[in-house]
mmCIF file of C-alpha atoms in Angstrom:
data_model
loop_
_atom_site.group_PDB
_atom_site.id
_atom_site.type_symbol
_atom_site.label_atom_id
_atom_site.label_comp_id
_atom_site.label_asym_id
_atom_site.label_seq_id
_atom_site.Cartn_x
_atom_site.Cartn_y
_atom_site.Cartn_z
ATOM 1 C CA UNK A 261 6.361 -23.073 -9.170
ATOM 2 C CA UNK A 262 9.897 -22.907 -10.313
ATOM 3 C CA UNK A 263 11.342 -19.916 -11.844
ATOM 4 C CA UNK A 264 13.822 -21.053 -14.343
ATOM 5 C CA UNK A 265 16.859 -19.258 -15.349
ATOM 6 C CA UNK A 266 15.750 -18.998 -18.946
ATOM 7 C CA UNK A 267 12.582 -17.340 -17.738
ATOM 8 C CA UNK A 268 14.340 -14.882 -15.659
ATOM 9 C CA UNK A 269 16.685 -14.040 -18.524
ATOM 10 C CA UNK A 270 13.916 -13.645 -21.053
ATOM 11 C CA UNK A 271 12.240 -11.295 -18.534
ATOM 12 C CA UNK A 272 15.218 -9.069 -17.730
ATOM 13 C CA UNK A 273 16.134 -8.593 -21.389
ATOM 14 C CA UNK A 274 12.612 -7.812 -22.732
ATOM 15 C CA UNK A 275 12.683 -4.531 -24.479
ATOM 16 C CA UNK A 276 12.031 -1.476 -22.069
ATOM 17 C CA UNK A 277 9.452 1.192 -22.860
ATOM 18 C CA UNK A 278 10.556 4.737 -23.393
ATOM 19 C CA UNK A 279 9.799 5.800 -19.833
ATOM 20 C CA UNK A 280 10.707 9.117 -18.498
ATOM 21 C CA UNK A 281 13.630 8.978 -16.114
ATOM 22 C CA UNK A 282 13.362 10.148 -12.516
ATOM 23 C CA UNK A 283 15.760 10.248 -9.419
ATOM 24 C CA UNK A 284 14.036 7.250 -7.998
ATOM 25 C CA UNK A 285 11.729 4.743 -9.589
ATOM 26 C CA UNK A 286 8.960 3.009 -7.323
ATOM 27 C CA UNK A 287 6.972 -0.065 -8.468
ATOM 28 C CA UNK A 288 3.943 -1.126 -6.465
ATOM 29 C CA UNK A 289 3.066 -4.994 -6.934
ATOM 30 C CA UNK A 290 -0.133 -6.157 -5.441
ATOM 31 C CA UNK A 291 -3.935 -6.565 -6.087
ATOM 32 C CA UNK A 292 -7.040 -4.794 -5.020
ATOM 33 C CA UNK A 293 -5.660 -3.667 -1.733
ATOM 34 C CA UNK A 294 -2.957 -1.595 -3.851
ATOM 35 C CA UNK A 295 -5.238 -0.269 -6.642
ATOM 36 C CA UNK A 296 -8.102 0.926 -4.317
ATOM 37 C CA UNK A 297 -10.884 -1.218 -5.290
ATOM 38 C CA UNK A 298 -14.256 -0.188 -3.800
ATOM 39 C CA UNK A 299 -13.391 3.496 -3.568
ATOM 40 C CA UNK A 300 -12.903 6.748 -5.499
ATOM 41 C CA UNK A 301 -8.947 5.944 -5.102
ATOM 42 C CA UNK A 302 -9.141 3.260 -7.805
ATOM 43 C CA UNK A 303 -8.848 5.817 -10.780
ATOM 44 C CA UNK A 304 -7.482 8.955 -8.625
ATOM 45 C CA UNK A 305 -4.873 11.059 -10.656
ATOM 46 C CA UNK A 306 -4.105 8.056 -12.816
ATOM 47 C CA UNK A 307 -2.319 10.042 -15.096
ATOM 48 C CA UNK A 308 0.359 10.939 -12.604
ATOM 49 C CA UNK A 309 1.761 7.270 -12.384
ATOM 50 C CA UNK A 310 2.319 4.471 -14.985
ATOM 51 C CA UNK A 311 0.145 1.244 -14.828
ATOM 52 C CA UNK A 312 2.241 -1.452 -16.243
ATOM 53 C CA UNK A 313 -0.916 -3.218 -17.385
ATOM 54 C CA UNK A 314 -2.530 -0.352 -19.067
ATOM 55 C CA UNK A 315 -5.673 -0.723 -16.762
ATOM 56 C CA UNK A 316 -5.978 3.080 -15.962
ATOM 57 C CA UNK A 317 -5.427 2.405 -12.099
ATOM 58 C CA UNK A 318 -4.135 5.307 -9.999
ATOM 59 C CA UNK A 319 -4.909 3.820 -6.438
ATOM 60 C CA UNK A 320 -2.406 4.018 -3.437
ATOM 61 C CA UNK A 321 0.543 4.479 -5.851
ATOM 62 C CA UNK A 322 -1.088 7.832 -6.875
ATOM 63 C CA UNK A 323 -1.804 8.897 -3.567
ATOM 64 C CA UNK A 324 1.820 8.176 -2.539
ATOM 65 C CA UNK A 325 2.956 10.306 -5.770
ATOM 66 C CA UNK A 326 0.804 13.044 -4.665
ATOM 67 C CA UNK A 327 2.191 13.236 -1.285
ATOM 68 C CA UNK A 328 5.941 12.955 -2.675
ATOM 69 C CA UNK A 329 4.973 16.021 -5.115
ATOM 70 C CA UNK A 330 3.587 18.110 -2.489
ATOM 71 C CA UNK A 331 6.967 17.978 -0.561
ATOM 72 C CA UNK A 332 9.024 18.419 -3.527
ATOM 73 C CA UNK A 333 10.398 15.164 -3.904
ATOM 74 C CA UNK A 334 10.841 13.382 -7.206
ATOM 75 C CA UNK A 335 9.640 9.824 -7.550
ATOM 76 C CA UNK A 336 8.666 8.059 -10.762
ATOM 77 C CA UNK A 337 5.929 5.779 -9.761
ATOM 78 C CA UNK A 338 4.582 2.546 -11.481
ATOM 79 C CA UNK A 339 2.229 -0.231 -10.556
ATOM 80 C CA UNK A 340 1.563 -3.796 -11.427
ATOM 81 C CA UNK A 341 -1.645 -5.223 -10.014
ATOM 82 C CA UNK A 342 -4.104 -8.144 -10.505
ATOM 83 C CA UNK A 343 -7.509 -8.609 -8.603
ATOM 84 C CA UNK A 344 -7.625 -11.413 -6.003
ATOM 85 C CA UNK A 345 -3.978 -12.410 -6.444
ATOM 86 C CA UNK A 346 -1.118 -13.394 -4.330
ATOM 87 C CA UNK A 347 2.427 -12.831 -5.290
ATOM 88 C CA UNK A 348 2.585 -16.423 -6.902
ATOM 89 C CA UNK A 349 0.572 -14.651 -9.669
ATOM 90 C CA UNK A 350 2.837 -12.127 -10.535
ATOM 91 C CA UNK A 351 5.818 -14.556 -10.298
ATOM 92 C CA UNK A 352 4.058 -16.879 -12.809
ATOM 93 C CA UNK A 353 2.651 -14.303 -15.274
ATOM 94 C CA UNK A 354 4.154 -10.889 -14.926
ATOM 95 C CA UNK A 355 7.992 -11.278 -14.584
ATOM 96 C CA UNK A 356 8.101 -10.046 -18.230
ATOM 97 C CA UNK A 357 6.552 -6.861 -17.342
ATOM 98 C CA UNK A 358 8.288 -6.478 -13.923
ATOM 99 C CA UNK A 359 11.673 -7.234 -15.476
ATOM 100 C CA UNK A 360 11.596 -4.455 -17.940
ATOM 101 C CA UNK A 361 13.842 -2.153 -15.791
ATOM 102 C CA UNK A 362 15.724 -2.290 -12.763
ATOM 103 C CA UNK A 363 13.723 -0.725 -10.066
ATOM 104 C CA UNK A 364 15.060 1.333 -7.102
ATOM 105 C CA UNK A 365 12.286 0.739 -4.637
ATOM 106 C CA UNK A 366 9.589 -1.955 -4.548
ATOM 107 C CA UNK A 367 6.698 -2.132 -2.491
ATOM 108 C CA UNK A 368 4.680 -5.443 -2.756
ATOM 109 C CA UNK A 369 2.000 -7.428 -0.963
ATOM 110 C CA UNK A 370 0.328 -10.959 -1.164
ATOM 111 C CA UNK A 371 -3.150 -12.111 -0.719
ATOM 112 C CA UNK A 372 -5.186 -10.613 2.251
ATOM 113 C CA UNK A 373 -5.464 -13.823 4.283
ATOM 114 C CA UNK A 374 -2.025 -14.826 3.316
ATOM 115 C CA UNK A 375 -3.244 -18.025 1.661
ATOM 116 C CA UNK A 376 -6.713 -18.426 0.046
ATOM 117 C CA UNK A 377 -6.780 -22.352 0.862
ATOM 118 C CA UNK A 378 -5.229 -21.895 4.347
ATOM 119 C CA UNK A 379 -5.854 -18.620 5.848
ATOM 120 C CA UNK A 380 -3.421 -17.402 8.304
ATOM 121 C CA UNK A 381 -0.641 -19.903 7.033
ATOM 122 C CA UNK A 382 2.385 -17.700 5.726
ATOM 123 C CA UNK A 383 4.233 -20.481 3.784
ATOM 124 C CA UNK A 384 3.352 -19.448 0.364
ATOM 125 C CA UNK A 385 4.027 -15.753 1.119
ATOM 126 C CA UNK A 386 7.350 -16.567 2.577
ATOM 127 C CA UNK A 387 8.222 -18.661 -0.576
ATOM 128 C CA UNK A 388 6.751 -16.325 -3.070
ATOM 129 C CA UNK A 389 8.104 -12.977 -1.639
ATOM 130 C CA UNK A 390 11.568 -14.247 -1.541
ATOM 131 C CA UNK A 391 11.526 -15.504 -4.987
ATOM 132 C CA UNK A 392 10.249 -12.134 -6.421
ATOM 133 C CA UNK A 393 12.723 -10.254 -4.197
ATOM 134 C CA UNK A 394 15.556 -12.151 -5.609
ATOM 135 C CA UNK A 395 14.397 -11.788 -9.172
ATOM 136 C CA UNK A 396 14.268 -7.914 -8.399
ATOM 137 C CA UNK A 397 17.755 -7.960 -6.996
ATOM 138 C CA UNK A 398 19.059 -9.676 -10.014
ATOM 139 C CA UNK A 399 18.451 -6.632 -11.915
ATOM 140 C CA UNK A 400 19.426 -4.158 -9.290
ATOM 141 C CA UNK A 401 21.464 -5.412 -6.337
ATOM 142 C CA UNK A 402 20.684 -2.242 -4.506
ATOM 143 C CA UNK A 403 16.758 -2.378 -4.846
ATOM 144 C CA UNK A 404 14.860 -1.680 -1.605
ATOM 145 C CA UNK A 405 12.173 -4.377 -1.492
ATOM 146 C CA UNK A 406 9.352 -3.458 1.176
ATOM 147 C CA UNK A 407 6.470 -5.926 2.025
ATOM 148 C CA UNK A 408 3.023 -4.240 3.145
ATOM 149 C CA UNK A 409 1.322 -6.032 5.942
ATOM 150 C CA UNK A 410 -2.195 -5.441 5.320
ATOM 151 C CA UNK A 411 -5.216 -4.930 7.510
ATOM 152 C CA UNK A 412 -7.645 -7.050 9.520
ATOM 153 C CA UNK A 413 -10.922 -7.705 7.410
ATOM 154 C CA UNK A 414 -14.195 -7.125 9.184
ATOM 155 C CA UNK A 415 -15.958 -9.908 7.021
ATOM 156 C CA UNK A 416 -13.291 -12.340 8.229
ATOM 157 C CA UNK A 417 -13.936 -11.253 11.876
ATOM 158 C CA UNK A 418 -17.556 -10.314 12.398
ATOM 159 C CA UNK A 419 -19.020 -13.088 10.029
ATOM 160 C CA UNK A 420 -19.377 -16.548 11.512
ATOM 161 C CA UNK A 421 -17.768 -18.062 8.289
ATOM 162 C CA UNK A 422 -14.677 -15.895 8.625
ATOM 163 C CA UNK A 423 -11.272 -17.468 9.267
ATOM 164 C CA UNK A 424 -10.898 -15.031 12.315
ATOM 165 C CA UNK A 425 -14.387 -15.025 13.627
ATOM 166 C CA UNK A 426 -15.007 -14.442 17.236
ATOM 167 C CA UNK A 427 -11.771 -12.920 17.640
ATOM 168 C CA UNK A 428 -10.694 -9.276 18.394
ATOM 169 C CA UNK A 429 -10.747 -7.037 15.379
ATOM 170 C CA UNK A 430 -6.922 -6.592 15.234
ATOM 171 C CA UNK A 431 -6.035 -10.244 15.535
ATOM 172 C CA UNK A 432 -6.206 -10.921 11.968
ATOM 173 C CA UNK A 433 -3.849 -7.859 11.270
ATOM 174 C CA UNK A 434 -1.238 -9.380 13.976
ATOM 175 C CA UNK A 435 -1.476 -12.796 12.286
ATOM 176 C CA UNK A 436 -0.845 -11.043 8.907
ATOM 177 C CA UNK A 437 2.128 -9.102 10.365
ATOM 178 C CA UNK A 438 3.727 -12.008 11.800
ATOM 179 C CA UNK A 439 3.586 -13.764 8.413
ATOM 180 C CA UNK A 440 5.395 -10.861 6.639
ATOM 181 C CA UNK A 441 7.857 -10.639 9.515
ATOM 182 C CA UNK A 442 8.655 -14.369 8.693
ATOM 183 C CA UNK A 443 8.916 -13.495 5.127
ATOM 184 C CA UNK A 444 11.365 -10.826 5.735
ATOM 185 C CA UNK A 445 13.412 -12.849 8.091
ATOM 186 C CA UNK A 446 13.613 -15.619 5.488
ATOM 187 C CA UNK A 447 15.245 -13.535 2.852
ATOM 188 C CA UNK A 448 18.133 -11.184 2.851
ATOM 189 C CA UNK A 449 16.602 -9.419 -0.359
ATOM 190 C CA UNK A 450 13.787 -8.006 1.769
ATOM 191 C CA UNK A 451 14.222 -4.612 3.116
ATOM 192 C CA UNK A 452 11.505 -4.078 5.713
ATOM 193 C CA UNK A 453 7.811 -4.667 6.443
ATOM 194 C CA UNK A 454 5.425 -1.607 6.146
ATOM 195 C CA UNK A 455 3.135 -1.628 9.114
ATOM 196 C CA UNK A 456 -0.249 -0.798 7.459
ATOM 197 C CA UNK A 457 -2.296 -3.196 9.355
ATOM 198 C CA UNK A 458 -0.913 -1.873 12.537
ATOM 199 C CA UNK A 459 -2.086 1.564 11.522
ATOM 200 C CA UNK A 460 -5.358 0.527 11.105
ATOM 201 C CA UNK A 461 -5.461 -1.119 14.444
ATOM 202 C CA UNK A 462 -4.257 2.103 16.125
ATOM 203 C CA UNK A 463 -6.929 4.169 14.348
ATOM 204 C CA UNK A 464 -9.409 1.887 15.821
ATOM 205 C CA UNK A 465 -7.829 1.760 19.050
ATOM 206 C CA UNK A 466 -7.569 5.582 19.221
ATOM 207 C CA UNK A 467 -11.160 6.231 18.272
ATOM 208 C CA UNK A 468 -10.161 7.752 14.944
ATOM 209 C CA UNK A 469 -11.882 4.792 13.088
ATOM 210 C CA UNK A 470 -14.739 2.698 14.046
ATOM 211 C CA UNK A 471 -14.014 -0.882 14.780
ATOM 212 C CA UNK A 472 -17.107 -2.512 13.592
ATOM 213 C CA UNK A 473 -18.767 -1.442 10.225
ATOM 214 C CA UNK A 474 -21.638 -4.063 10.761
ATOM 215 C CA UNK A 475 -23.349 -1.891 13.470
ATOM 216 C CA UNK A 476 -22.840 1.318 12.004
ATOM 217 C CA UNK A 477 -20.340 4.078 12.171
ATOM 218 C CA UNK A 478 -19.853 5.959 15.495
ATOM 219 C CA UNK A 479 -20.181 9.814 15.023
ATOM 220 C CA UNK A 480 -16.777 11.457 14.932
ATOM 221 C CA UNK A 481 -15.118 8.365 13.524
ATOM 222 C CA UNK A 482 -14.426 7.258 9.980
ATOM 223 C CA UNK A 483 -15.004 3.827 8.377
ATOM 224 C CA UNK A 484 -11.774 2.557 7.219
ATOM 225 C CA UNK A 485 -13.695 -0.304 5.058
ATOM 226 C CA UNK A 486 -15.767 0.214 2.057
ATOM 227 C CA UNK A 487 -19.189 -1.365 1.453
ATOM 228 C CA UNK A 488 -18.110 -5.065 1.487
ATOM 229 C CA UNK A 489 -16.247 -4.772 4.975
ATOM 230 C CA UNK A 490 -13.281 -6.285 3.089
ATOM 231 C CA UNK A 491 -11.619 -3.750 0.766
ATOM 232 C CA UNK A 492 -10.601 -0.376 2.352
ATOM 233 C CA UNK A 493 -12.631 2.802 2.066
ATOM 234 C CA UNK A 494 -11.081 6.037 0.629
ATOM 235 C CA UNK A 495 -10.057 6.736 4.268
ATOM 236 C CA UNK A 496 -8.552 3.216 4.511
ATOM 237 C CA UNK A 497 -6.401 3.765 1.338
ATOM 238 C CA UNK A 498 -5.214 7.073 2.416
ATOM 239 C CA UNK A 499 -3.830 5.660 5.604
ATOM 240 C CA UNK A 500 -2.188 3.019 3.778
ATOM 241 C CA UNK A 501 -0.520 5.389 1.410
ATOM 242 C CA UNK A 502 0.420 7.756 4.341
ATOM 243 C CA UNK A 503 2.425 4.818 6.144
ATOM 244 C CA UNK A 504 3.944 3.919 2.822
ATOM 245 C CA UNK A 505 4.925 7.470 2.241
ATOM 246 C CA UNK A 506 6.567 7.773 5.668
ATOM 247 C CA UNK A 507 8.492 4.451 5.443
ATOM 248 C CA UNK A 508 9.938 5.156 1.995
ATOM 249 C CA UNK A 509 10.691 8.892 2.372
ATOM 250 C CA UNK A 510 11.612 8.888 6.211
ATOM 251 C CA UNK A 511 9.363 12.030 6.278
ATOM 252 C CA UNK A 512 6.813 12.642 8.926
ATOM 253 C CA UNK A 513 3.314 12.004 7.551
ATOM 254 C CA UNK A 514 2.283 14.928 9.522
ATOM 255 C CA UNK A 515 4.465 17.267 7.548
ATOM 256 C CA UNK A 516 1.943 17.162 4.861
ATOM 257 C CA UNK A 517 -0.486 19.199 7.173
ATOM 258 C CA UNK A 518 -4.241 18.987 7.430
ATOM 259 C CA UNK A 519 -4.661 21.332 4.257
ATOM 260 C CA UNK A 520 -3.098 18.396 2.183
ATOM 261 C CA UNK A 521 -4.270 18.329 -1.373
ATOM 262 C CA UNK A 522 -5.378 14.782 -1.808
ATOM 263 C CA UNK A 523 -7.539 14.831 1.292
ATOM 264 C CA UNK A 524 -9.132 17.869 0.023
ATOM 265 C CA UNK A 525 -9.608 16.573 -3.345
ATOM 266 C CA UNK A 526 -11.142 13.409 -1.918
ATOM 267 C CA UNK A 527 -13.597 15.241 0.305
ATOM 268 C CA UNK A 528 -12.167 14.922 3.661
ATOM 269 C CA UNK A 529 -12.291 17.218 6.459
ATOM 270 C CA UNK A 530 -9.241 19.003 7.940
ATOM 271 C CA UNK A 531 -9.795 17.135 11.045
ATOM 272 C CA UNK A 532 -10.145 13.808 9.552
ATOM 273 C CA UNK A 533 -6.855 14.335 7.455
ATOM 274 C CA UNK A 534 -4.939 15.528 10.545
ATOM 275 C CA UNK A 535 -6.069 12.444 12.507
ATOM 276 C CA UNK A 536 -5.148 10.095 9.983
ATOM 277 C CA UNK A 537 -1.638 11.581 9.529
ATOM 278 C CA UNK A 538 -1.267 11.371 13.446
ATOM 279 C CA UNK A 539 -1.992 7.605 13.291
ATOM 280 C CA UNK A 540 0.390 7.145 10.420
ATOM 281 C CA UNK A 541 3.135 8.976 12.332
ATOM 282 C CA UNK A 542 2.283 7.132 15.651
ATOM 283 C CA UNK A 543 2.497 3.908 14.081
ATOM 284 C CA UNK A 544 5.936 4.530 12.217
ATOM 285 C CA UNK A 545 7.460 6.033 15.354
ATOM 286 C CA UNK A 546 6.409 2.840 17.249
ATOM 287 C CA UNK A 547 7.867 0.542 14.543
ATOM 288 C CA UNK A 548 10.820 2.666 13.339
ATOM 289 C CA UNK A 549 11.401 5.646 15.799
ATOM 290 C CA UNK A 550 10.606 7.899 12.711
ATOM 291 C CA UNK A 551 11.590 11.538 13.893
ATOM 292 C CA UNK A 552 9.284 14.470 13.412
ATOM 293 C CA UNK A 553 10.041 16.608 10.332
ATOM 294 C CA UNK A 554 9.828 20.201 10.374
ATOM 295 C CA UNK A 555 8.474 20.734 6.939
ATOM 296 C CA UNK A 556 4.749 21.616 6.700
ATOM 297 C CA UNK A 557 2.933 22.639 3.498
ATOM 298 C CA UNK A 558 2.843 26.550 3.600
ATOM 299 C CA UNK A 559 -0.537 27.222 1.868
ATOM 300 C CA UNK A 560 -3.980 25.825 2.908
ATOM 301 C CA UNK A 561 -5.369 23.472 0.220
ATOM 302 C CA UNK A 562 -7.757 24.994 -1.929
ATOM 303 C CA UNK A 563 -9.478 24.208 -5.188
ATOM 304 C CA UNK A 564 -7.069 26.671 -7.140
ATOM 305 C CA UNK A 565 -3.962 25.310 -5.546
ATOM 306 C CA UNK A 566 -4.783 21.698 -5.597
ATOM 307 C CA UNK A 567 -6.542 21.988 -9.272
ATOM 308 C CA UNK A 568 -3.359 23.548 -10.469
ATOM 309 C CA UNK A 569 -1.445 20.241 -10.039
ATOM 310 C CA UNK A 570 -0.632 18.407 -13.232
#
């Protein structure tokens, strides 16, 4: 697929909607791994973010927005998603939507196996992420473009027909991360890789999450996958959002505290929220040397405090 100059020009010059301005605009581009398929995250607080496709999605972007609101940061959050797609779909079909404004920060990912036809092969991801990042830089040379390296799929590991069948559960995440690293190294327009798959692996390695949903969930652990053992559960998307929050804001995810409102609204225990925040922090420390932040939410989460949010 070739992006012609005419297509880029048309997308960049498309009339912008009358969107409210904020200090920082953040756009999420992705698929069901962004919009929260298979969980209550899908339509969570959808009124706090702008779905450019008008499908009523809240998803991981709404979780990120919730976290930033709670720490007093001003982010204007948007999303552009398509189920079952890689970045090639957005290049071929959604540049007119994506190009309506110059974004400050973009978070994006491709298809979960890297390539539908050739699982584990990063060639398409490298090509498409570079092209999309260059398109975004044409509108704002200062834009930060972050690639989200996604998680191991249990169905691709424990099922005999899976592309990673018979390998350790963390193998797929390592291969996916290597593909995203290759994409980032190939394009100067890409800022970083967000280590979500590594956070999932750490959660399983440290006993916070159960590594095999096919044999039940061990007591005291959470299942990061939803019922299809492919998409994330509410816990999995929460962990994804925590890692994105830490990477984009530079804040220690633990600074949200175990009384954090989204965890309360989604039905987590305080122990679960705290454990997932610790995993996100440890992952980011390992990847980026993130320093602990002193800020912690002052008041315990409660129905009164959390429902009072707009």
